Amino acid sequence: MSDLLLLGLIGGLTLLLLLTLLAFAWYSGLLTGVAVSAGSPLIRNITVAYKFHVGPYSDTGRLFMESCCVSPKLRSIAVYYDNPHTVPPEKCRCAVGSILSEGEESPSPELIHLYQKFGFKIFSFPAPSHVVTATFPYTTALSIWLAIRRVHPALDTYIKERKLCAHPRLEIYQQDQIHFMCPLARQGDFYVPEVKETERKCRGLVEASDAQVDDTGADRTSDTSSVSLEVGPGSRETSATTQSLGASSRGWDDGDDRSEHSYSESGASGSSFEELDLEGEGPSEESRLEPEARPLGPLQDLRTPEEGER
């Protein structure tokens, strides 16, 4: 009799544990549908404090934690420039940090100095006229893991089917929502100076290689192999230390030298947003993102190089 009672108790506890895990997964967004659309962005021009990272996206968790430790109430943001499906993990580029201000408001000098003290750089992003966007619940740390595996494939499908030129990938962590955004206009203004610097170095290496081949009388590299450069569309002329904290343009060259390995090649033909049947006129002023957000949960162990696709 006591054995049957013990087995029943174990079975009941096991069932309760399973139900708890299912409820936790549901609360984290396991059954939430992913709706991708194109329209006006949920944010205006923003000023961010960021750190640039080259390497596996799975290593960005520490950058999120660093930015949250400086000011936990600010919204976190990540900008991913390369497609981890095609770019080696050690070459993937991104910028991670916090949103200091939005719209006409300028960040306080004290806040800027605080972030710079911890090695962050200051940069401003404009408000694009149209974006591809999606949202996902942000209720637990598991929500991030689920969002990576569900939202990014949905964005890839939407952009590919409509042959759009939508890049880079932005993630904004706002209270209980993760907002995903891919600009359809002014994409070059979302490339931080470090991205352009890596592209410039890459060009230099290729040109030096071509010159060496020419000197030896061998066939040019372009005749024997295909060289693909990771080039973002445009460059800024001002550095992070001398930039003005506003939404004005910084003299970018909007030439579209995109690489097949970066998010800029998500659409085959690079159609513009003008060809879309945009869904709605965009959010009203009241529906824009609020300035405060709770800090991120643990990210370090949630992203994997293979599955943390951007």
PDB file of C-alpha atoms in Angstrom:
ATOM      1  CA  MET A   1       0.000   0.000   0.000  1.00  0.00           C
ATOM      2  CA  SER A   2       2.779   2.392   0.893  1.00  0.00           C
ATOM      3  CA  ASP A   3       4.536   1.605  -2.414  1.00  0.00           C
ATOM      4  CA  LEU A   4       1.422   2.463  -4.432  1.00  0.00           C
ATOM      5  CA  LEU A   5       1.028   5.693  -2.493  1.00  0.00           C
ATOM      6  CA  LEU A   6       4.655   6.598  -3.154  1.00  0.00           C
ATOM      7  CA  LEU A   7       4.312   5.858  -6.867  1.00  0.00           C
ATOM      8  CA  GLY A   8       1.158   7.946  -7.028  1.00  0.00           C
ATOM      9  CA  LEU A   9       2.877  10.827  -5.288  1.00  0.00           C
ATOM     10  CA  ILE A  10       5.836  10.642  -7.694  1.00  0.00           C
ATOM     11  CA  GLY A  11       3.489  10.516 -10.673  1.00  0.00           C
ATOM     12  CA  GLY A  12       1.515  13.501  -9.397  1.00  0.00           C
ATOM     13  CA  LEU A  13       4.648  15.564  -8.832  1.00  0.00           C
ATOM     14  CA  THR A  14       5.946  14.649 -12.297  1.00  0.00           C
ATOM     15  CA  LEU A  15       2.678  15.695 -13.906  1.00  0.00           C
ATOM     16  CA  LEU A  16       2.671  18.928 -11.942  1.00  0.00           C
ATOM     17  CA  LEU A  17       6.236  19.640 -13.061  1.00  0.00           C
ATOM     18  CA  LEU A  18       5.343  19.040 -16.701  1.00  0.00           C
ATOM     19  CA  LEU A  19       2.316  21.305 -16.453  1.00  0.00           C
ATOM     20  CA  THR A  20       4.475  23.984 -14.841  1.00  0.00           C
ATOM     21  CA  LEU A  21       7.038  23.779 -17.637  1.00  0.00           C
ATOM     22  CA  LEU A  22       4.314  23.969 -20.295  1.00  0.00           C
ATOM     23  CA  ALA A  23       2.765  26.973 -18.575  1.00  0.00           C
ATOM     24  CA  PHE A  24       6.169  28.660 -18.385  1.00  0.00           C
ATOM     25  CA  ALA A  25       6.810  28.025 -22.083  1.00  0.00           C
ATOM     26  CA  TRP A  26       3.353  29.350 -22.974  1.00  0.00           C
ATOM     27  CA  TYR A  27       3.908  32.455 -20.866  1.00  0.00           C
ATOM     28  CA  SER A  28       7.267  32.964 -22.598  1.00  0.00           C
ATOM     29  CA  GLY A  29       5.580  33.056 -26.010  1.00  0.00           C
ATOM     30  CA  LEU A  30       5.780  29.459 -27.239  1.00  0.00           C
ATOM     31  CA  LEU A  31       2.343  29.594 -28.868  1.00  0.00           C
ATOM     32  CA  THR A  32       2.420  33.263 -29.846  1.00  0.00           C
ATOM     33  CA  GLY A  33       1.943  33.882 -33.555  1.00  0.00           C
ATOM     34  CA  VAL A  34       4.545  35.948 -35.393  1.00  0.00           C
ATOM     35  CA  ALA A  35       3.023  38.662 -37.579  1.00  0.00           C
ATOM     36  CA  VAL A  36       5.422  40.438 -39.937  1.00  0.00           C
ATOM     37  CA  SER A  37       4.333  43.649 -41.633  1.00  0.00           C
ATOM     38  CA  ALA A  38       5.669  46.719 -43.381  1.00  0.00           C
ATOM     39  CA  GLY A  39       4.824  50.260 -42.353  1.00  0.00           C
ATOM     40  CA  SER A  40       5.960  53.203 -40.283  1.00  0.00           C
ATOM     41  CA  PRO A  41       8.458  52.533 -37.471  1.00  0.00           C
ATOM     42  CA  LEU A  42       7.478  52.446 -33.815  1.00  0.00           C
ATOM     43  CA  ILE A  43      10.392  54.696 -32.875  1.00  0.00           C
ATOM     44  CA  ARG A  44      11.645  58.066 -34.014  1.00  0.00           C
ATOM     45  CA  ASN A  45      15.262  59.134 -34.378  1.00  0.00           C
ATOM     46  CA  ILE A  46      17.290  57.820 -31.453  1.00  0.00           C
ATOM     47  CA  THR A  47      20.677  58.365 -29.832  1.00  0.00           C
ATOM     48  CA  VAL A  48      22.353  55.198 -28.600  1.00  0.00           C
ATOM     49  CA  ALA A  49      25.372  54.194 -26.545  1.00  0.00           C
ATOM     50  CA  TYR A  50      26.899  51.062 -28.049  1.00  0.00           C
ATOM     51  CA  LYS A  51      29.819  48.687 -28.159  1.00  0.00           C
ATOM     52  CA  PHE A  52      30.849  47.154 -31.475  1.00  0.00           C
ATOM     53  CA  HIS A  53      31.332  43.403 -31.604  1.00  0.00           C
ATOM     54  CA  VAL A  54      32.934  41.128 -34.195  1.00  0.00           C
ATOM     55  CA  GLY A  55      32.427  37.461 -33.492  1.00  0.00           C
ATOM     56  CA  PRO A  56      29.687  34.930 -32.737  1.00  0.00           C
ATOM     57  CA  TYR A  57      26.356  36.494 -31.902  1.00  0.00           C
ATOM     58  CA  SER A  58      26.173  34.054 -28.997  1.00  0.00           C
ATOM     59  CA  ASP A  59      28.841  36.169 -27.276  1.00  0.00           C
ATOM     60  CA  THR A  60      26.741  39.356 -27.230  1.00  0.00           C
ATOM     61  CA  GLY A  61      25.019  38.515 -23.949  1.00  0.00           C
ATOM     62  CA  ARG A  62      27.799  40.134 -21.931  1.00  0.00           C
ATOM     63  CA  LEU A  63      27.356  43.385 -23.897  1.00  0.00           C
ATOM     64  CA  PHE A  64      23.652  43.471 -23.063  1.00  0.00           C
ATOM     65  CA  MET A  65      24.497  42.935 -19.415  1.00  0.00           C
ATOM     66  CA  GLU A  66      27.134  45.674 -19.465  1.00  0.00           C
ATOM     67  CA  SER A  67      24.761  48.235 -20.928  1.00  0.00           C
ATOM     68  CA  CYS A  68      21.987  47.274 -18.520  1.00  0.00           C
ATOM     69  CA  CYS A  69      24.328  47.544 -15.555  1.00  0.00           C
ATOM     70  CA  VAL A  70      25.169  51.135 -16.485  1.00  0.00           C
ATOM     71  CA  SER A  71      21.510  52.198 -16.595  1.00  0.00           C
ATOM     72  CA  PRO A  72      18.935  49.413 -16.053  1.00  0.00           C
ATOM     73  CA  LYS A  73      15.917  51.588 -16.887  1.00  0.00           C
ATOM     74  CA  LEU A  74      16.967  52.364 -20.455  1.00  0.00           C
ATOM     75  CA  ARG A  75      15.813  50.299 -23.411  1.00  0.00           C
ATOM     76  CA  SER A  76      18.359  47.888 -24.843  1.00  0.00           C
ATOM     77  CA  ILE A  77      19.097  47.756 -28.571  1.00  0.00           C
ATOM     78  CA  ALA A  78      21.103  45.500 -30.869  1.00  0.00           C
ATOM     79  CA  VAL A  79      21.901  46.053 -34.558  1.00  0.00           C
ATOM     80  CA  TYR A  80      23.015  43.001 -36.524  1.00  0.00           C
ATOM     81  CA  TYR A  81      24.834  43.581 -39.808  1.00  0.00           C
ATOM     82  CA  ASP A  82      25.627  40.062 -41.038  1.00  0.00           C
ATOM     83  CA  ASN A  83      23.611  36.951 -41.760  1.00  0.00           C
ATOM     84  CA  PRO A  84      24.986  34.161 -39.546  1.00  0.00           C
ATOM     85  CA  HIS A  85      23.655  31.605 -42.045  1.00  0.00           C
ATOM     86  CA  THR A  86      26.353  32.570 -44.546  1.00  0.00           C
ATOM     87  CA  VAL A  87      28.956  34.590 -42.641  1.00  0.00           C
ATOM     88  CA  PRO A  88      31.441  32.682 -40.448  1.00  0.00           C
ATOM     89  CA  PRO A  89      30.639  33.256 -36.756  1.00  0.00           C
ATOM     90  CA  GLU A  90      34.005  34.909 -36.120  1.00  0.00           C
ATOM     91  CA  LYS A  91      33.244  37.569 -38.774  1.00  0.00           C
ATOM     92  CA  CYS A  92      29.687  38.488 -37.780  1.00  0.00           C
ATOM     93  CA  ARG A  93      29.348  42.162 -36.844  1.00  0.00           C
ATOM     94  CA  CYS A  94      26.889  43.876 -34.538  1.00  0.00           C
ATOM     95  CA  ALA A  95      26.428  46.840 -32.210  1.00  0.00           C
ATOM     96  CA  VAL A  96      24.826  46.392 -28.773  1.00  0.00           C
ATOM     97  CA  GLY A  97      23.905  49.002 -26.208  1.00  0.00           C
ATOM     98  CA  SER A  98      21.190  51.269 -24.809  1.00  0.00           C
ATOM     99  CA  ILE A  99      18.878  53.941 -26.206  1.00  0.00           C
ATOM    100  CA  LEU A 100      19.763  57.214 -24.500  1.00  0.00           C
ATOM    101  CA  SER A 101      17.089  59.433 -26.032  1.00  0.00           C
ATOM    102  CA  GLU A 102      14.416  59.550 -28.716  1.00  0.00           C
ATOM    103  CA  GLY A 103      12.957  62.290 -30.882  1.00  0.00           C
ATOM    104  CA  GLU A 104      13.812  65.914 -30.184  1.00  0.00           C
ATOM    105  CA  GLU A 105      15.070  65.122 -26.699  1.00  0.00           C
ATOM    106  CA  SER A 106      18.841  65.032 -26.310  1.00  0.00           C
ATOM    107  CA  PRO A 107      20.619  62.796 -23.801  1.00  0.00           C
ATOM    108  CA  SER A 108      22.088  64.538 -20.791  1.00  0.00           C
ATOM    109  CA  PRO A 109      25.863  65.151 -20.778  1.00  0.00           C
ATOM    110  CA  GLU A 110      26.065  63.230 -17.514  1.00  0.00           C
ATOM    111  CA  LEU A 111      24.475  60.158 -19.084  1.00  0.00           C
ATOM    112  CA  ILE A 112      26.770  60.350 -22.105  1.00  0.00           C
ATOM    113  CA  HIS A 113      29.828  60.692 -19.883  1.00  0.00           C
ATOM    114  CA  LEU A 114      28.695  57.733 -17.775  1.00  0.00           C
ATOM    115  CA  TYR A 115      28.471  55.414 -20.764  1.00  0.00           C
ATOM    116  CA  GLN A 116      31.703  56.684 -22.267  1.00  0.00           C
ATOM    117  CA  LYS A 117      33.390  55.982 -18.940  1.00  0.00           C
ATOM    118  CA  PHE A 118      32.553  52.304 -19.422  1.00  0.00           C
ATOM    119  CA  GLY A 119      33.838  52.195 -22.985  1.00  0.00           C
ATOM    120  CA  PHE A 120      30.619  52.847 -24.913  1.00  0.00           C
ATOM    121  CA  LYS A 121      30.465  55.062 -27.986  1.00  0.00           C
ATOM    122  CA  ILE A 122      27.662  57.483 -28.839  1.00  0.00           C
ATOM    123  CA  PHE A 123      25.826  57.434 -32.134  1.00  0.00           C
ATOM    124  CA  SER A 124      22.489  58.566 -33.598  1.00  0.00           C
ATOM    125  CA  PHE A 125      20.078  56.674 -35.842  1.00  0.00           C
ATOM    126  CA  PRO A 126      17.420  58.437 -37.931  1.00  0.00           C
ATOM    127  CA  ALA A 127      13.732  57.590 -38.080  1.00  0.00           C
ATOM    128  CA  PRO A 128      13.240  55.625 -41.311  1.00  0.00           C
ATOM    129  CA  SER A 129      10.046  56.323 -43.195  1.00  0.00           C
ATOM    130  CA  HIS A 130       9.168  52.641 -43.591  1.00  0.00           C
ATOM    131  CA  VAL A 131      10.362  49.387 -42.042  1.00  0.00           C
ATOM    132  CA  VAL A 132       9.655  45.680 -41.957  1.00  0.00           C
ATOM    133  CA  THR A 133       8.676  44.964 -38.397  1.00  0.00           C
ATOM    134  CA  ALA A 134       7.540  42.244 -35.988  1.00  0.00           C
ATOM    135  CA  THR A 135       7.072  41.890 -32.240  1.00  0.00           C
ATOM    136  CA  PHE A 136       7.404  39.043 -29.764  1.00  0.00           C
ATOM    137  CA  PRO A 137       6.613  38.774 -26.039  1.00  0.00           C
ATOM    138  CA  TYR A 138       9.472  39.486 -23.656  1.00  0.00           C
ATOM    139  CA  THR A 139       8.339  37.991 -20.373  1.00  0.00           C
ATOM    140  CA  THR A 140      11.170  35.618 -19.463  1.00  0.00           C
ATOM    141  CA  ALA A 141      14.696  34.776 -20.566  1.00  0.00           C
ATOM    142  CA  LEU A 142      13.196  31.917 -22.580  1.00  0.00           C
ATOM    143  CA  SER A 143      11.358  34.535 -24.660  1.00  0.00           C
ATOM    144  CA  ILE A 144      14.666  35.582 -26.204  1.00  0.00           C
ATOM    145  CA  TRP A 145      15.512  32.006 -27.157  1.00  0.00           C
ATOM    146  CA  LEU A 146      12.079  31.547 -28.726  1.00  0.00           C
ATOM    147  CA  ALA A 147      12.206  34.889 -30.537  1.00  0.00           C
ATOM    148  CA  ILE A 148      15.530  34.065 -32.166  1.00  0.00           C
ATOM    149  CA  ARG A 149      14.168  30.827 -33.576  1.00  0.00           C
ATOM    150  CA  ARG A 150      10.764  32.096 -34.662  1.00  0.00           C
ATOM    151  CA  VAL A 151      10.905  35.775 -35.582  1.00  0.00           C
ATOM    152  CA  HIS A 152      14.071  35.906 -37.690  1.00  0.00           C
ATOM    153  CA  PRO A 153      12.967  33.059 -40.009  1.00  0.00           C
ATOM    154  CA  ALA A 154       9.621  34.853 -40.436  1.00  0.00           C
ATOM    155  CA  LEU A 155      11.423  38.084 -41.328  1.00  0.00           C
ATOM    156  CA  ASP A 156      13.635  36.229 -43.800  1.00  0.00           C
ATOM    157  CA  THR A 157      10.608  34.711 -45.517  1.00  0.00           C
ATOM    158  CA  TYR A 158       8.703  37.998 -45.682  1.00  0.00           C
ATOM    159  CA  ILE A 159      11.653  39.922 -47.122  1.00  0.00           C
ATOM    160  CA  LYS A 160      12.593  37.201 -49.609  1.00  0.00           C
ATOM    161  CA  GLU A 161       9.055  36.665 -50.910  1.00  0.00           C
ATOM    162  CA  ARG A 162       8.618  40.384 -51.569  1.00  0.00           C
ATOM    163  CA  LYS A 163      12.193  40.841 -52.815  1.00  0.00           C
ATOM    164  CA  LEU A 164      12.800  43.758 -50.477  1.00  0.00           C
ATOM    165  CA  CYS A 165      15.984  45.610 -49.639  1.00  0.00           C
ATOM    166  CA  ALA A 166      15.636  45.612 -45.843  1.00  0.00           C
ATOM    167  CA  HIS A 167      18.708  45.849 -43.625  1.00  0.00           C
ATOM    168  CA  PRO A 168      20.253  45.808 -41.061  1.00  0.00           C
ATOM    169  CA  ARG A 169      18.371  43.907 -38.323  1.00  0.00           C
ATOM    170  CA  LEU A 170      17.442  45.834 -35.186  1.00  0.00           C
ATOM    171  CA  GLU A 171      16.162  44.409 -31.914  1.00  0.00           C
ATOM    172  CA  ILE A 172      14.705  46.772 -29.320  1.00  0.00           C
ATOM    173  CA  TYR A 173      13.844  45.409 -25.878  1.00  0.00           C
ATOM    174  CA  GLN A 174      10.926  47.408 -24.510  1.00  0.00           C
ATOM    175  CA  GLN A 175       9.208  46.398 -21.276  1.00  0.00           C
ATOM    176  CA  ASP A 176       7.332  43.171 -22.138  1.00  0.00           C
ATOM    177  CA  GLN A 177       7.954  43.235 -25.903  1.00  0.00           C
ATOM    178  CA  ILE A 178      10.873  42.637 -28.258  1.00  0.00           C
ATOM    179  CA  HIS A 179      10.536  44.812 -31.345  1.00  0.00           C
ATOM    180  CA  PHE A 180      12.276  43.695 -34.535  1.00  0.00           C
ATOM    181  CA  MET A 181      12.871  46.280 -37.248  1.00  0.00           C
ATOM    182  CA  CYS A 182      14.488  46.209 -40.706  1.00  0.00           C
ATOM    183  CA  PRO A 183      14.704  49.664 -42.367  1.00  0.00           C
ATOM    184  CA  LEU A 184      13.469  49.969 -45.948  1.00  0.00           C
ATOM    185  CA  ALA A 185      14.981  53.426 -46.362  1.00  0.00           C
ATOM    186  CA  ARG A 186      18.096  55.258 -45.172  1.00  0.00           C
ATOM    187  CA  GLN A 187      19.689  51.912 -44.347  1.00  0.00           C
ATOM    188  CA  GLY A 188      23.176  53.394 -44.544  1.00  0.00           C
ATOM    189  CA  ASP A 189      22.495  55.631 -41.564  1.00  0.00           C
ATOM    190  CA  PHE A 190      22.211  52.556 -39.350  1.00  0.00           C
ATOM    191  CA  TYR A 191      25.782  51.440 -40.009  1.00  0.00           C
ATOM    192  CA  VAL A 192      28.111  52.501 -37.200  1.00  0.00           C
ATOM    193  CA  PRO A 193      31.606  53.773 -38.145  1.00  0.00           C
ATOM    194  CA  GLU A 194      33.319  50.509 -37.178  1.00  0.00           C
ATOM    195  CA  VAL A 195      31.402  48.653 -39.893  1.00  0.00           C
ATOM    196  CA  LYS A 196      32.699  50.996 -42.561  1.00  0.00           C
ATOM    197  CA  GLU A 197      36.218  50.638 -41.178  1.00  0.00           C
ATOM    198  CA  THR A 198      36.124  46.848 -41.481  1.00  0.00           C
ATOM    199  CA  GLU A 199      34.877  47.176 -45.051  1.00  0.00           C
ATOM    200  CA  ARG A 200      37.651  49.615 -45.898  1.00  0.00           C
ATOM    201  CA  LYS A 201      40.262  47.193 -44.575  1.00  0.00           C
ATOM    202  CA  CYS A 202      38.687  44.376 -46.563  1.00  0.00           C
ATOM    203  CA  ARG A 203      38.860  46.426 -49.759  1.00  0.00           C
ATOM    204  CA  GLY A 204      42.506  47.217 -49.072  1.00  0.00           C
ATOM    205  CA  LEU A 205      43.389  43.544 -48.702  1.00  0.00           C
ATOM    206  CA  VAL A 206      41.643  42.645 -51.957  1.00  0.00           C
ATOM    207  CA  GLU A 207      43.275  45.503 -53.861  1.00  0.00           C
ATOM    208  CA  ALA A 208      46.690  44.539 -52.513  1.00  0.00           C
ATOM    209  CA  SER A 209      46.089  40.955 -53.577  1.00  0.00           C
ATOM    210  CA  ASP A 210      45.070  42.059 -57.075  1.00  0.00           C
ATOM    211  CA  ALA A 211      48.151  44.257 -57.399  1.00  0.00           C
ATOM    212  CA  GLN A 212      50.420  41.402 -56.371  1.00  0.00           C
ATOM    213  CA  VAL A 213      48.878  39.110 -58.964  1.00  0.00           C
ATOM    214  CA  ASP A 214      49.292  41.759 -61.659  1.00  0.00           C
ATOM    215  CA  ASP A 215      52.970  42.212 -60.808  1.00  0.00           C
ATOM    216  CA  THR A 216      53.666  38.507 -61.266  1.00  0.00           C
ATOM    217  CA  GLY A 217      51.820  38.415 -64.579  1.00  0.00           C
ATOM    218  CA  ALA A 218      49.226  35.965 -63.315  1.00  0.00           C
ATOM    219  CA  ASP A 219      45.568  36.121 -64.164  1.00  0.00           C
ATOM    220  CA  ARG A 220      43.567  38.580 -62.146  1.00  0.00           C
ATOM    221  CA  THR A 221      41.745  37.282 -59.138  1.00  0.00           C
ATOM    222  CA  SER A 222      38.440  38.366 -60.621  1.00  0.00           C
ATOM    223  CA  ASP A 223      38.966  35.993 -63.559  1.00  0.00           C
ATOM    224  CA  THR A 224      39.524  32.924 -61.419  1.00  0.00           C
ATOM    225  CA  SER A 225      37.465  33.424 -58.326  1.00  0.00           C
ATOM    226  CA  SER A 226      34.562  35.382 -57.003  1.00  0.00           C
ATOM    227  CA  VAL A 227      35.439  37.834 -54.265  1.00  0.00           C
ATOM    228  CA  SER A 228      32.585  38.983 -52.101  1.00  0.00           C
ATOM    229  CA  LEU A 229      32.991  41.994 -49.875  1.00  0.00           C
ATOM    230  CA  GLU A 230      30.977  42.735 -46.785  1.00  0.00           C
ATOM    231  CA  VAL A 231      30.037  46.285 -47.640  1.00  0.00           C
ATOM    232  CA  GLY A 232      27.325  48.276 -45.948  1.00  0.00           C
ATOM    233  CA  PRO A 233      25.573  50.934 -47.962  1.00  0.00           C
ATOM    234  CA  GLY A 234      27.246  54.200 -47.161  1.00  0.00           C
ATOM    235  CA  SER A 235      29.646  55.685 -44.654  1.00  0.00           C
ATOM    236  CA  ARG A 236      29.649  58.416 -42.038  1.00  0.00           C
ATOM    237  CA  GLU A 237      32.204  61.171 -42.076  1.00  0.00           C
ATOM    238  CA  THR A 238      32.133  61.995 -38.405  1.00  0.00           C
ATOM    239  CA  SER A 239      33.464  59.782 -35.640  1.00  0.00           C
ATOM    240  CA  ALA A 240      31.584  58.764 -32.520  1.00  0.00           C
ATOM    241  CA  THR A 241      33.512  61.302 -30.452  1.00  0.00           C
ATOM    242  CA  THR A 242      32.827  64.308 -32.687  1.00  0.00           C
ATOM    243  CA  GLN A 243      29.297  63.583 -33.845  1.00  0.00           C
ATOM    244  CA  SER A 244      26.400  65.911 -33.081  1.00  0.00           C
ATOM    245  CA  LEU A 245      23.625  64.286 -31.059  1.00  0.00           C
ATOM    246  CA  GLY A 246      20.770  64.829 -33.476  1.00  0.00           C
ATOM    247  CA  ALA A 247      18.809  63.176 -36.224  1.00  0.00           C
ATOM    248  CA  SER A 248      20.440  64.989 -39.121  1.00  0.00           C
ATOM    249  CA  SER A 249      22.226  63.170 -41.918  1.00  0.00           C
ATOM    250  CA  ARG A 250      25.988  62.820 -41.690  1.00  0.00           C
ATOM    251  CA  GLY A 251      26.998  62.950 -45.332  1.00  0.00           C
ATOM    252  CA  TRP A 252      26.601  59.243 -46.047  1.00  0.00           C
ATOM    253  CA  ASP A 253      27.208  57.949 -49.496  1.00  0.00           C
ATOM    254  CA  ASP A 254      24.055  55.948 -50.185  1.00  0.00           C
ATOM    255  CA  GLY A 255      25.673  53.738 -52.796  1.00  0.00           C
ATOM    256  CA  ASP A 256      24.407  50.161 -52.538  1.00  0.00           C
ATOM    257  CA  ASP A 257      27.558  48.007 -52.431  1.00  0.00           C
ATOM    258  CA  ARG A 258      25.862  45.091 -50.717  1.00  0.00           C
ATOM    259  CA  SER A 259      27.295  41.664 -50.051  1.00  0.00           C
ATOM    260  CA  GLU A 260      25.392  38.453 -50.581  1.00  0.00           C
ATOM    261  CA  HIS A 261      26.425  37.424 -47.081  1.00  0.00           C
ATOM    262  CA  SER A 262      25.024  40.438 -45.244  1.00  0.00           C
ATOM    263  CA  TYR A 263      21.413  41.220 -44.385  1.00  0.00           C
ATOM    264  CA  SER A 264      21.472  43.801 -47.177  1.00  0.00           C
ATOM    265  CA  GLU A 265      21.100  40.957 -49.660  1.00  0.00           C
ATOM    266  CA  SER A 266      17.931  39.578 -48.094  1.00  0.00           C
ATOM    267  CA  GLY A 267      15.916  40.624 -51.120  1.00  0.00           C
ATOM    268  CA  ALA A 268      16.928  39.355 -54.525  1.00  0.00           C
ATOM    269  CA  SER A 269      15.969  42.422 -56.485  1.00  0.00           C
ATOM    270  CA  GLY A 270      16.196  45.061 -53.762  1.00  0.00           C
ATOM    271  CA  SER A 271      12.678  46.406 -54.221  1.00  0.00           C
ATOM    272  CA  SER A 272      11.962  49.635 -52.388  1.00  0.00           C
ATOM    273  CA  PHE A 273       9.208  50.217 -49.870  1.00  0.00           C
ATOM    274  CA  GLU A 274       7.284  52.186 -52.484  1.00  0.00           C
ATOM    275  CA  GLU A 275       6.343  48.893 -54.166  1.00  0.00           C
ATOM    276  CA  LEU A 276       4.703  47.565 -50.993  1.00  0.00           C
ATOM    277  CA  ASP A 277       1.089  47.672 -50.061  1.00  0.00           C
ATOM    278  CA  LEU A 278       1.905  49.036 -46.639  1.00  0.00           C
ATOM    279  CA  GLU A 279      -0.266  47.832 -43.836  1.00  0.00           C
ATOM    280  CA  GLY A 280      -1.739  50.908 -42.209  1.00  0.00           C
ATOM    281  CA  GLU A 281      -0.374  54.390 -41.760  1.00  0.00           C
ATOM    282  CA  GLY A 282       1.840  53.468 -38.854  1.00  0.00           C
ATOM    283  CA  PRO A 283       1.370  53.987 -35.129  1.00  0.00           C
ATOM    284  CA  SER A 284       0.032  57.116 -33.567  1.00  0.00           C
ATOM    285  CA  GLU A 285       2.123  59.213 -31.228  1.00  0.00           C
ATOM    286  CA  GLU A 286       0.580  57.469 -28.221  1.00  0.00           C
ATOM    287  CA  SER A 287       1.497  54.002 -29.517  1.00  0.00           C
ATOM    288  CA  ARG A 288       5.202  54.695 -29.898  1.00  0.00           C
ATOM    289  CA  LEU A 289       7.620  52.944 -27.604  1.00  0.00           C
ATOM    290  CA  GLU A 290       7.854  54.281 -24.096  1.00  0.00           C
ATOM    291  CA  PRO A 291      11.312  55.484 -23.003  1.00  0.00           C
ATOM    292  CA  GLU A 292      11.738  53.124 -20.069  1.00  0.00           C
ATOM    293  CA  ALA A 293      12.182  49.392 -20.147  1.00  0.00           C
ATOM    294  CA  ARG A 294      13.176  46.729 -17.671  1.00  0.00           C
ATOM    295  CA  PRO A 295      16.663  45.231 -18.053  1.00  0.00           C
ATOM    296  CA  LEU A 296      17.335  42.127 -20.067  1.00  0.00           C
ATOM    297  CA  GLY A 297      17.390  38.715 -18.506  1.00  0.00           C
ATOM    298  CA  PRO A 298      20.410  36.432 -18.825  1.00  0.00           C
ATOM    299  CA  LEU A 299      21.382  36.186 -22.455  1.00  0.00           C
ATOM    300  CA  GLN A 300      24.793  34.592 -22.367  1.00  0.00           C
ATOM    301  CA  ASP A 301      23.664  30.997 -22.588  1.00  0.00           C
ATOM    302  CA  LEU A 302      20.619  31.494 -24.806  1.00  0.00           C
ATOM    303  CA  ARG A 303      22.218  32.264 -28.158  1.00  0.00           C
ATOM    304  CA  THR A 304      23.996  29.646 -30.181  1.00  0.00           C
ATOM    305  CA  PRO A 305      26.130  30.412 -33.221  1.00  0.00           C
ATOM    306  CA  GLU A 306      24.025  28.146 -35.441  1.00  0.00           C
ATOM    307  CA  GLU A 307      20.584  29.086 -34.197  1.00  0.00           C
ATOM    308  CA  GLY A 308      20.979  32.698 -33.163  1.00  0.00           C
ATOM    309  CA  GLU A 309      20.332  33.776 -36.713  1.00  0.00           C
ATOM    310  CA  ARG A 310      19.817  37.386 -37.413  1.00  0.00           C
TER     311      ARG A 310
END
